[in-house]
Amino acid sequence: MAKKWLVVITIMIAVQANAQQDSKMNQFISSLMQKMTLEEKVGQLNLPSIGFDVTGPILSEGVEDKIKKGLVGGVFNTYTPAAVRKLQDIAVKESRLKIPLLFGFDVIHGHRTIFPISLGLSASWDPALIERTARVAADEASADGLNWTFSPMVDIARDPRWGRVSEGSGEDPYLGSRIAKAMVQGYQGNDLSKDNTIMACVKHFALYGASEAGRDYNTVDMSRVRMYNEYLPPYKAAVNAGAGSVMTSFNEIDGVPASANKWLLTDLLRKQWGFNGFVVTDYTAITEMIAHGMGDEKKVGELALNAGVDMDMVGEIFLNHGVELVRSGRVPMAQVDAACRRILEAKYKLGLFADPYRYINEERGKERIMTADKLALSKEAAIKSMVLLKNANQALPLSAGKKIAFIGPLVKDQRNLIGSWSGAGEWKKATSLWSALEQKFGANKFLYAKGCNLVDDEALRKSLNEHDGQIATDATPEQLLNEAVQTAQQADVVVAVLGETAGMSGEAASRSMIGLLNNQSDLLHALKKTGKPIILVLMNGRPLTLEWEDKNMDAILEAWFSGTQAGPAMADLLFGDANPSGKLSMTFPRNVGQVPIYYNAKNTGRPFTEGQKYTTQYLDVPNSPLYPFGYGLSYTTFSYGDLKLNKTSISGNEKLQVSLTVTNTGNYDGTETVQLYIRDLVGTITRPVKELKGFQKVSLKKGESREVNFTLGVDDLKFYNGNLQWAAEPGEFKVFVGGNSQEVKEAGFRLVR
Ligand code: BGC
C-alpha cells in the first residue's frame, strides 16, 4: 500500500514539476513573442536547406542574410560543429531578437556510423536493438551540431515497387508501431534538452506508403477504416511516444494534399491524438500544391497555414506571402502565433534558449563519432537484420576449408553498403565483404571474379551516376562473364553477391520490375550451368522477385544494405560464426503482378479454393507469396508444440494466457522470433485473416526447449469499427503462434460481454 502511495506521490510531483516548467516556458515565449514583429514570427516558420545534396528542384538562396533579418526558424543539411556554429553565430549575434536556430538533418539509419537500412533493421524484430541504434545516431548527430532528425519514417508499405520501402519498417501496423516508439525514445531519450538527444520528426504524415502503383509522389486514396486500422497506427505510436515534430507527406488524402489537409493536421493529429509539437512540411510540399491543382502561391500558403502547418520546408511560401495573408485577413493572426509558438517551444525544450551552442562541441565529436562500441553495435544490428531465405541441404554455413569463389560486382563494393539516406555516412569507411574475409582469413584465401558490371543498362546507370552512384564499367560483359565461369569451375562452391545499387531504392527510386537486373541474372544462369552449388547473397532495399533464384540457388541470404559493418556481418553469418535470425517485415512476392501483396489481407467472399474457378486467384500464379511476412530461416530448426490457452473465453478485464513450447531441434544454438497473430472471425466490418499482436525473441541452445507465454487482453482485440470507434466485438477469435505468418499452430477462444 505504502509503495502505491509513493508511486502516486512521485507522479504528482512529476506532473507538478512539468506544469511549472510549462508555465515557465509559456511565460518566456509569451514575452519573447510580444517583441516579435509579424515578419519575424513568419520568419520562424521558414526552414531553408543549406550545404548539402537536395531532393527537389528548388534550392534555398541567401540564407545567411535571411538569418540576420530574423527570417529563418531553422536550417537543414548543415552539420559539423564548425558549419553549425557559423550559422548559429549569425542567428544569436546578428539578428535582432537573437533567437537560436534549429538544425535538422535526415539521420535515418545512423549518422556517421551507419546501421542497416530501416527495412533491414525492422527485420531484426528487435525494438530494443533499434532503440539503441537510434540512441547512437542521436549521440553522433548531436556531436555533429544537429538537434533535430527527420526520422522515424513510419509509412506502412505494401508495394515493393515503391523505392521508399527501404526507409520504413515494412507492411505491418503492429511491428511498425513498436519500432516507431522505439526510435522516438532512442532519439529523444527522456530529456530533449540533454546535449546528446535530438528531436524526432515522424514522417510522412500520412499514408505516403500507399501511393498508387508504387510510383513515388503518386496519388493515395483509401477508406477511413483502412487508414485507421492499417496505416495510421505507427504515426500515432510515435506521437504517443512524445515525438516533437511531424512531417507532412507529399500525397493527397481524400483529394486534399496532406499539407492543406485540415482534417489530418488539426482534427486528427492535434484534437484526436493530442499532438502538441510542431508540423513541418516535406521538401517544397506547399509549393507543390500548385501542381496538385490547389491554387496559386498565395492560395496554397493560405491553405497550409489554415490547415495547421507550422513550418515550410524550402518552399518559402510562408516567408513570401505569410505577412500579406494575415494582413488581408485570409489567415487569422492566431494561426501564425500558434505556429510560431510551437516552433519556439521546440527550441525551448531542446535547451537552445538556455544555450544556443549546446549541441556544438568540437571535442565531443572526436570522442563520440564512430567509436569501437558504435561500430560493434553496427555489426550486431547488421547480423540481426539479415534474413536467410533458403538453405537447401545445409549449404550454409560455409566451411573455410573448401575452395570458395566469391563472384559478383558487390563482393568488393563499399559504395553501396551504406544504402540510401546515409547523408553523413562515408562509404569509404564501410567494410566490404571482401575486406572482411581478408581480415578474417588472410589474403588470397578465396577466389574472386567480378562477374558482371553492377548495372549494364546505360540509361539506368547514367541516371544513378548523376546522383553519386559511382557505378563503373570495367570490362565488357563477355569478358567478365567468361572470367566468372572459369573462376567458378575451379571452386567447390560459389558465393554470388548481387542485388541493387543504393540508389535503386530510397526516394524517387520506384521500379516497375523488381527482379535482379538482366545482366546479373545472366551471370547467375551462367554460374548455374557450371553445376557448382551456389549461395546467393543479396544486397537490396526492397523485396525482390526471386522465383528463379529460389528454385535454382542452394542458399539465399538477404543482406540488405547493412551499413558500415555490412562486410564483417556477412562474413560471420556465411561461415557460421553467427546464426541468421532476421525475419521479413515485408512480403516477397512471386512476381510483380501480385503486388500489393501482404499477409493481413481480407478473406473476400470467395476465398481461394483449390480446383474452383470462381474463387479469388490468378490463372498464372498462386496467391501465396514467395516468402511471407515474418519468414526467415536459421542454421538450426525450431519445432513448435501445441498451443495451450488457459481459458476458452474471456470477458471484461480478463486475460488470456497463450503458451506453447518451442524447441531447438537442429545442430546450432539459435534465436527464433515467435510470432502471435489473431483473427476476429465475425465483425461488423470485415477483419483481416491474420493480425500480428505480439512477438518474442527466444534464444535456445541446441536441443533446448522453452515455454513461451503471451497474454492477450480485450485491448488486443480492438479495432476501429465502421463508425471509427475503437472497440472489441464479442464473438469467436482464432489465435495463431508460429515462426512466420503462414506456418502456425492455432487455437480458438471467445470474447464474451
Ligand atoms: C524527403 C523527406 C526528407 C526531406 C528532407 C524529402 O525529399 O521526402 O523524407 O526528410 O526531403 O531532406
PDB file of N, CA, C and O and ligand atoms in Angstrom, residues 47 49 53-56 76-77 105-106 108 149-151 153 155 164 167 201 203-204 208 216-217 247-248 250 281-284 288 313-314 421 507, ligand 1:
ATOM      1  N   LEU A  47      12.024  27.145 -43.151  1.00  0.00           N
ATOM      2  CA  LEU A  47      13.100  26.152 -42.993  1.00  0.00           C
ATOM      3  C   LEU A  47      13.840  25.963 -44.317  1.00  0.00           C
ATOM      4  O   LEU A  47      13.457  25.136 -45.141  1.00  0.00           O
ATOM      5  N   SER A  49      17.228  24.943 -46.735  1.00  0.00           N
ATOM      6  CA  SER A  49      18.292  23.931 -46.723  1.00  0.00           C
ATOM      7  C   SER A  49      19.587  24.619 -47.101  1.00  0.00           C
ATOM      8  O   SER A  49      19.606  25.479 -47.976  1.00  0.00           O
ATOM      9  N   ASP A  53      23.436  17.980 -50.559  1.00  0.00           N
ATOM     10  CA  ASP A  53      22.611  17.482 -51.649  1.00  0.00           C
ATOM     11  C   ASP A  53      21.132  17.789 -51.361  1.00  0.00           C
ATOM     12  O   ASP A  53      20.710  17.887 -50.228  1.00  0.00           O
ATOM     13  N   VAL A  54      20.344  17.944 -52.395  1.00  0.00           N
ATOM     14  CA  VAL A  54      18.940  18.261 -52.191  1.00  0.00           C
ATOM     15  C   VAL A  54      18.066  17.222 -52.878  1.00  0.00           C
ATOM     16  O   VAL A  54      18.522  16.490 -53.732  1.00  0.00           O
ATOM     17  N   THR A  55      16.805  17.191 -52.498  1.00  0.00           N
ATOM     18  CA  THR A  55      15.923  16.173 -53.072  1.00  0.00           C
ATOM     19  C   THR A  55      14.786  16.787 -53.880  1.00  0.00           C
ATOM     20  O   THR A  55      13.777  16.154 -54.115  1.00  0.00           O
ATOM     21  N   GLY A  56      14.916  18.036 -54.266  1.00  0.00           N
ATOM     22  CA  GLY A  56      13.886  18.654 -55.080  1.00  0.00           C
ATOM     23  C   GLY A  56      14.518  19.648 -56.025  1.00  0.00           C
ATOM     24  O   GLY A  56      15.721  19.911 -55.942  1.00  0.00           O
ATOM     25  N   PHE A  76      18.326  23.015 -42.485  1.00  0.00           N
ATOM     26  CA  PHE A  76      18.715  21.601 -42.500  1.00  0.00           C
ATOM     27  C   PHE A  76      19.754  21.372 -43.579  1.00  0.00           C
ATOM     28  O   PHE A  76      19.978  22.218 -44.438  1.00  0.00           O
ATOM     29  N   ASN A  77      20.416  20.243 -43.455  1.00  0.00           N
ATOM     30  CA  ASN A  77      21.529  19.864 -44.331  1.00  0.00           C
ATOM     31  C   ASN A  77      22.832  20.574 -43.987  1.00  0.00           C
ATOM     32  O   ASN A  77      23.786  20.530 -44.769  1.00  0.00           O
ATOM     33  N   PHE A 105      18.365  17.374 -39.974  1.00  0.00           N
ATOM     34  CA  PHE A 105      19.071  16.556 -40.957  1.00  0.00           C
ATOM     35  C   PHE A 105      18.365  15.206 -41.057  1.00  0.00           C
ATOM     36  O   PHE A 105      17.692  14.788 -40.117  1.00  0.00           O
ATOM     37  N   ASP A 106      18.543  14.559 -42.185  1.00  0.00           N
ATOM     38  CA  ASP A 106      17.980  13.220 -42.329  1.00  0.00           C
ATOM     39  C   ASP A 106      18.921  12.188 -41.716  1.00  0.00           C
ATOM     40  O   ASP A 106      19.731  11.588 -42.407  1.00  0.00           O
ATOM     41  N   ILE A 108      18.779   8.883 -40.663  1.00  0.00           N
ATOM     42  CA  ILE A 108      17.726   7.888 -40.890  1.00  0.00           C
ATOM     43  C   ILE A 108      18.083   6.517 -40.313  1.00  0.00           C
ATOM     44  O   ILE A 108      17.315   5.932 -39.582  1.00  0.00           O
ATOM     45  N   THR A 149      16.146  15.404 -36.106  1.00  0.00           N
ATOM     46  CA  THR A 149      16.249  14.472 -37.235  1.00  0.00           C
ATOM     47  C   THR A 149      14.901  14.249 -37.897  1.00  0.00           C
ATOM     48  O   THR A 149      13.877  14.236 -37.221  1.00  0.00           O
ATOM     49  N   PHE A 150      14.907  14.078 -39.203  1.00  0.00           N
ATOM     50  CA  PHE A 150      13.679  13.787 -39.946  1.00  0.00           C
ATOM     51  C   PHE A 150      13.450  12.277 -39.954  1.00  0.00           C
ATOM     52  O   PHE A 150      13.492  11.613 -40.988  1.00  0.00           O
ATOM     53  N   SER A 151      13.244  11.754 -38.800  1.00  0.00           N
ATOM     54  CA  SER A 151      13.077  10.323 -38.614  1.00  0.00           C
ATOM     55  C   SER A 151      12.311  10.128 -37.308  1.00  0.00           C
ATOM     56  O   SER A 151      12.432  10.987 -36.424  1.00  0.00           O
ATOM     57  N   MET A 153      10.716   7.332 -40.151  1.00  0.00           N
ATOM     58  CA  MET A 153       9.816   7.213 -41.281  1.00  0.00           C
ATOM     59  C   MET A 153       8.980   5.964 -40.998  1.00  0.00           C
ATOM     60  O   MET A 153       9.518   4.874 -40.896  1.00  0.00           O
ATOM     61  N   ASP A 155       5.938   5.036 -42.580  1.00  0.00           N
ATOM     62  CA  ASP A 155       4.899   4.773 -43.581  1.00  0.00           C
ATOM     63  C   ASP A 155       4.754   3.272 -43.839  1.00  0.00           C
ATOM     64  O   ASP A 155       5.702   2.627 -44.271  1.00  0.00           O
ATOM     65  N   ARG A 164      10.830   3.747 -51.564  1.00  0.00           N
ATOM     66  CA  ARG A 164      10.989   4.192 -50.181  1.00  0.00           C
ATOM     67  C   ARG A 164      10.598   3.118 -49.169  1.00  0.00           C
ATOM     68  O   ARG A 164      10.654   3.372 -47.972  1.00  0.00           O
ATOM     69  N   GLU A 167      13.073   2.725 -46.479  1.00  0.00           N
ATOM     70  CA  GLU A 167      13.222   3.682 -45.370  1.00  0.00           C
ATOM     71  C   GLU A 167      12.317   3.386 -44.187  1.00  0.00           C
ATOM     72  O   GLU A 167      12.403   4.051 -43.155  1.00  0.00           O
ATOM     73  N   CYS A 201      11.206  13.518 -35.786  1.00  0.00           N
ATOM     74  CA  CYS A 201      10.164  14.052 -36.664  1.00  0.00           C
ATOM     75  C   CYS A 201       9.527  12.855 -37.380  1.00  0.00           C
ATOM     76  O   CYS A 201      10.158  12.210 -38.213  1.00  0.00           O
ATOM     77  N   LYS A 203       7.451  10.867 -39.938  1.00  0.00           N
ATOM     78  CA  LYS A 203       7.073  11.177 -41.307  1.00  0.00           C
ATOM     79  C   LYS A 203       6.653   9.910 -42.017  1.00  0.00           C
ATOM     80  O   LYS A 203       6.927   8.816 -41.518  1.00  0.00           O
ATOM     81  N   HIS A 204       5.999  10.002 -43.152  1.00  0.00           N
ATOM     82  CA  HIS A 204       5.499  11.232 -43.772  1.00  0.00           C
ATOM     83  C   HIS A 204       4.007  11.190 -43.550  1.00  0.00           C
ATOM     84  O   HIS A 204       3.363  10.260 -44.048  1.00  0.00           O
ATOM     85  N   TYR A 208       1.815   7.988 -47.004  1.00  0.00           N
ATOM     86  CA  TYR A 208       2.685   8.132 -48.174  1.00  0.00           C
ATOM     87  C   TYR A 208       3.016   6.774 -48.804  1.00  0.00           C
ATOM     88  O   TYR A 208       3.188   6.657 -50.019  1.00  0.00           O
ATOM     89  N   ASP A 216       6.555   6.897 -56.906  1.00  0.00           N
ATOM     90  CA  ASP A 216       6.783   7.889 -55.850  1.00  0.00           C
ATOM     91  C   ASP A 216       5.988   9.168 -56.115  1.00  0.00           C
ATOM     92  O   ASP A 216       5.826   9.579 -57.268  1.00  0.00           O
ATOM     93  N   TYR A 217       5.523   9.774 -55.058  1.00  0.00           N
ATOM     94  CA  TYR A 217       4.769  11.041 -55.046  1.00  0.00           C
ATOM     95  C   TYR A 217       3.358  10.890 -55.637  1.00  0.00           C
ATOM     96  O   TYR A 217       2.671  11.876 -55.847  1.00  0.00           O
ATOM     97  N   MET A 247       6.182  15.450 -39.914  1.00  0.00           N
ATOM     98  CA  MET A 247       6.364  15.974 -41.274  1.00  0.00           C
ATOM     99  C   MET A 247       5.182  15.554 -42.158  1.00  0.00           C
ATOM    100  O   MET A 247       4.798  14.382 -42.163  1.00  0.00           O
ATOM    101  N   THR A 248       4.639  16.499 -42.911  1.00  0.00           N
ATOM    102  CA  THR A 248       3.544  16.156 -43.822  1.00  0.00           C
ATOM    103  C   THR A 248       4.089  15.360 -45.002  1.00  0.00           C
ATOM    104  O   THR A 248       5.270  15.439 -45.331  1.00  0.00           O
ATOM    105  N   PHE A 250       3.860  14.097 -49.185  1.00  0.00           N
ATOM    106  CA  PHE A 250       3.651  14.741 -50.491  1.00  0.00           C
ATOM    107  C   PHE A 250       2.270  14.429 -51.085  1.00  0.00           C
ATOM    108  O   PHE A 250       1.773  15.154 -51.929  1.00  0.00           O
ATOM    109  N   THR A 281       6.476  20.764 -43.209  1.00  0.00           N
ATOM    110  CA  THR A 281       6.116  20.094 -44.462  1.00  0.00           C
ATOM    111  C   THR A 281       7.304  19.290 -44.957  1.00  0.00           C
ATOM    112  O   THR A 281       8.427  19.468 -44.490  1.00  0.00           O
ATOM    113  N   ASP A 282       7.058  18.432 -45.920  1.00  0.00           N
ATOM    114  CA  ASP A 282       8.175  17.831 -46.632  1.00  0.00           C
ATOM    115  C   ASP A 282       8.711  18.880 -47.623  1.00  0.00           C
ATOM    116  O   ASP A 282       8.139  19.959 -47.799  1.00  0.00           O
ATOM    117  N   TYR A 283       9.802  18.524 -48.252  1.00  0.00           N
ATOM    118  CA  TYR A 283      10.557  19.405 -49.140  1.00  0.00           C
ATOM    119  C   TYR A 283       9.659  20.071 -50.200  1.00  0.00           C
ATOM    120  O   TYR A 283       9.149  19.391 -51.085  1.00  0.00           O
ATOM    121  N   THR A 284       9.475  21.360 -50.091  1.00  0.00           N
ATOM    122  CA  THR A 284       8.633  22.156 -51.018  1.00  0.00           C
ATOM    123  C   THR A 284       7.202  21.621 -51.195  1.00  0.00           C
ATOM    124  O   THR A 284       6.574  21.844 -52.227  1.00  0.00           O
ATOM    125  N   GLU A 288       4.395  22.590 -54.047  1.00  0.00           N
ATOM    126  CA  GLU A 288       3.933  21.538 -54.958  1.00  0.00           C
ATOM    127  C   GLU A 288       2.412  21.459 -55.041  1.00  0.00           C
ATOM    128  O   GLU A 288       1.869  20.826 -55.954  1.00  0.00           O
ATOM    129  N   MET A 313       9.123  23.785 -45.400  1.00  0.00           N
ATOM    130  CA  MET A 313      10.462  23.334 -45.767  1.00  0.00           C
ATOM    131  C   MET A 313      10.807  23.795 -47.180  1.00  0.00           C
ATOM    132  O   MET A 313      10.157  23.377 -48.151  1.00  0.00           O
ATOM    133  N   VAL A 314      11.791  24.661 -47.282  1.00  0.00           N
ATOM    134  CA  VAL A 314      12.400  25.125 -48.532  1.00  0.00           C
ATOM    135  C   VAL A 314      11.517  26.012 -49.424  1.00  0.00           C
ATOM    136  O   VAL A 314      12.006  26.932 -50.060  1.00  0.00           O
ATOM    137  N   TRP A 421      19.869   7.388 -48.104  1.00  0.00           N
ATOM    138  CA  TRP A 421      19.657   8.173 -46.878  1.00  0.00           C
ATOM    139  C   TRP A 421      20.715   7.874 -45.820  1.00  0.00           C
ATOM    140  O   TRP A 421      20.408   7.466 -44.705  1.00  0.00           O
ATOM    141  N   GLU A 507      14.266   7.456 -52.033  1.00  0.00           N
ATOM    142  CA  GLU A 507      13.346   8.403 -52.664  1.00  0.00           C
ATOM    143  C   GLU A 507      13.524   8.437 -54.177  1.00  0.00           C
ATOM    144  O   GLU A 507      14.636   8.308 -54.688  1.00  0.00           O
TER     145      GLU A 507
HETATM  146  C1  BGC B   1      12.003  13.606 -48.305  1.00  0.00           C
HETATM  147  C2  BGC B   1      11.994  13.592 -46.792  1.00  0.00           C
HETATM  148  C3  BGC B   1      13.219  14.271 -46.260  1.00  0.00           C
HETATM  149  C4  BGC B   1      13.316  15.678 -46.841  1.00  0.00           C
HETATM  150  C5  BGC B   1      14.490  16.472 -46.326  1.00  0.00           C
HETATM  151  C6  BGC B   1      12.323  14.974 -48.883  1.00  0.00           C
HETATM  152  O1  BGC B   1      12.523  14.912 -50.238  1.00  0.00           O
HETATM  153  O2  BGC B   1      10.765  13.151 -48.779  1.00  0.00           O
HETATM  154  O3  BGC B   1      11.897  12.280 -46.327  1.00  0.00           O
HETATM  155  O4  BGC B   1      13.181  14.291 -44.858  1.00  0.00           O
HETATM  156  O5  BGC B   1      13.421  15.574 -48.250  1.00  0.00           O
HETATM  157  O6  BGC B   1      15.677  16.024 -46.816  1.00  0.00           O
END
